[in-house]
Amino acid sequence: MTDIEPGELEAPVSTLNNAFADRPISLTAPGGIDRAAHHRLDEAWLAAAWSHPSTRVFVVSGGQVLIDDRPDGTTELVMTPAFEAPMTETHRYFLGTDADGVSYFALQKDSLPGRMDQSARPAGLREAGLLLSPRDAGLMTHAVALENWQRLHRFCSRCGERTVIAAAGHIRRCPVCGAEHYPRTDPAVIMLVTDDQDRALLGRQVHWPEGRFSTLAGFVEPGESIEQAVVREVFEEAGVTIGEVSYVASQPWPFPSSLMLGFFARATSPEIEVDGEEIHEARWFSREDLEAGFASGEVLPPYGISIASRLIELWYGKPLPKPGDVV
Ligand SMILES: [Zn+2]
């Protein structure tokens, strides 16, 4: 938030100057985990950490983990000591340590373990990310991102040979040509565009239901800066030209391997011409327009873990209604 200087973007900055603006964006809050990357190649250290009684382990499978809704209303990532963990046909990822010296591992398996005797249930990151603590959400995000990368990069991109996992899940090595492959992250930009009347440009994607509006977004292309990507994507999708661009915050988005880079952007032309391919409809909304749209049901609030909701909230000046809320 501190990357925005007062005056750069007058209206959004005014909404940043309140306590609400300090609320962390889901999936970006500090989780208290030190990734301790220097241990990843130290097999003796990893073996000792794995066998330590305080170590905690969870299974990730197909982007899902087991979560447990506690009687006190909180939700936890289900973790066990290593000696209880199912190790057959498993890949092991070292995720880091916490301030108490507890080590955390994820096991990638073909299916989640059965937990019929408890209240645990499987959940993907879109659901669990809203429920888990920052620590647990961060551990899950790390594990899901590694699993997606491992699943999609089993062969050497240099020679085509099957690669093997190394560095506790963070490298794949080619046994033939010696190439080392590292987890990849694909940058994508997501932006809240405002005009000279401080209205927000929100679009509806082709496959979204009627009334669902959110920020525009798109992938950064080769040889392009992220600011250039903001300008290009807004013009391609909505025909609106952009002047000033200000970075706000980023968010890991492992679906399967993106990093969302959030921006505020100022339009220099108000005319809208949607591309009809990705964006079916785009409109300028004043805060009053949006509030009235929520109240009448004409506009469906974006809701979820995405940074899109937070970008809109920062401009809107208060939390967006959740589905089912009486506005
Ligand atoms: Zn190779």
Coordinates of N, CA, C and O and ligand atoms in Angstrom, one line a residue, residues 156 158-159 161 174 177 179, ligand 1:
C156 N 11.9 -33.0 -19.5 CA 12.9 -32.0 -19.7 C 12.6 -31.2 -21.0 O 12.4 -31.8 -22.1
R158 N 14.6 -29.3 -22.5 CA 15.7 -29.3 -23.4 C 15.9 -30.5 -24.2 O 16.1 -30.4 -25.4
C159 N 15.7 -31.7 -23.6 CA 16.0 -33.0 -24.4 C 14.8 -33.9 -24.4 O 14.8 -34.9 -25.1
E161 N 13.7 -35.9 -22.0 CA 13.7 -37.0 -21.0 C 12.8 -36.8 -19.8 O 12.6 -35.6 -19.5
C174 N 17.2 -33.2 -14.9 CA 17.2 -34.2 -16.1 C 18.4 -35.1 -15.9 O 19.6 -34.6 -15.9
C177 N 20.6 -34.9 -19.7 CA 21.4 -33.7 -20.2 C 21.9 -32.9 -19.0 O 22.6 -31.9 -19.2
A179 N 20.2 -30.8 -17.2 CA 19.5 -29.5 -17.0 C 18.7 -29.5 -15.6 O 18.2 -30.6 -15.2
Ligands
ZN1 ZN 17.4 -33.1 -20.5

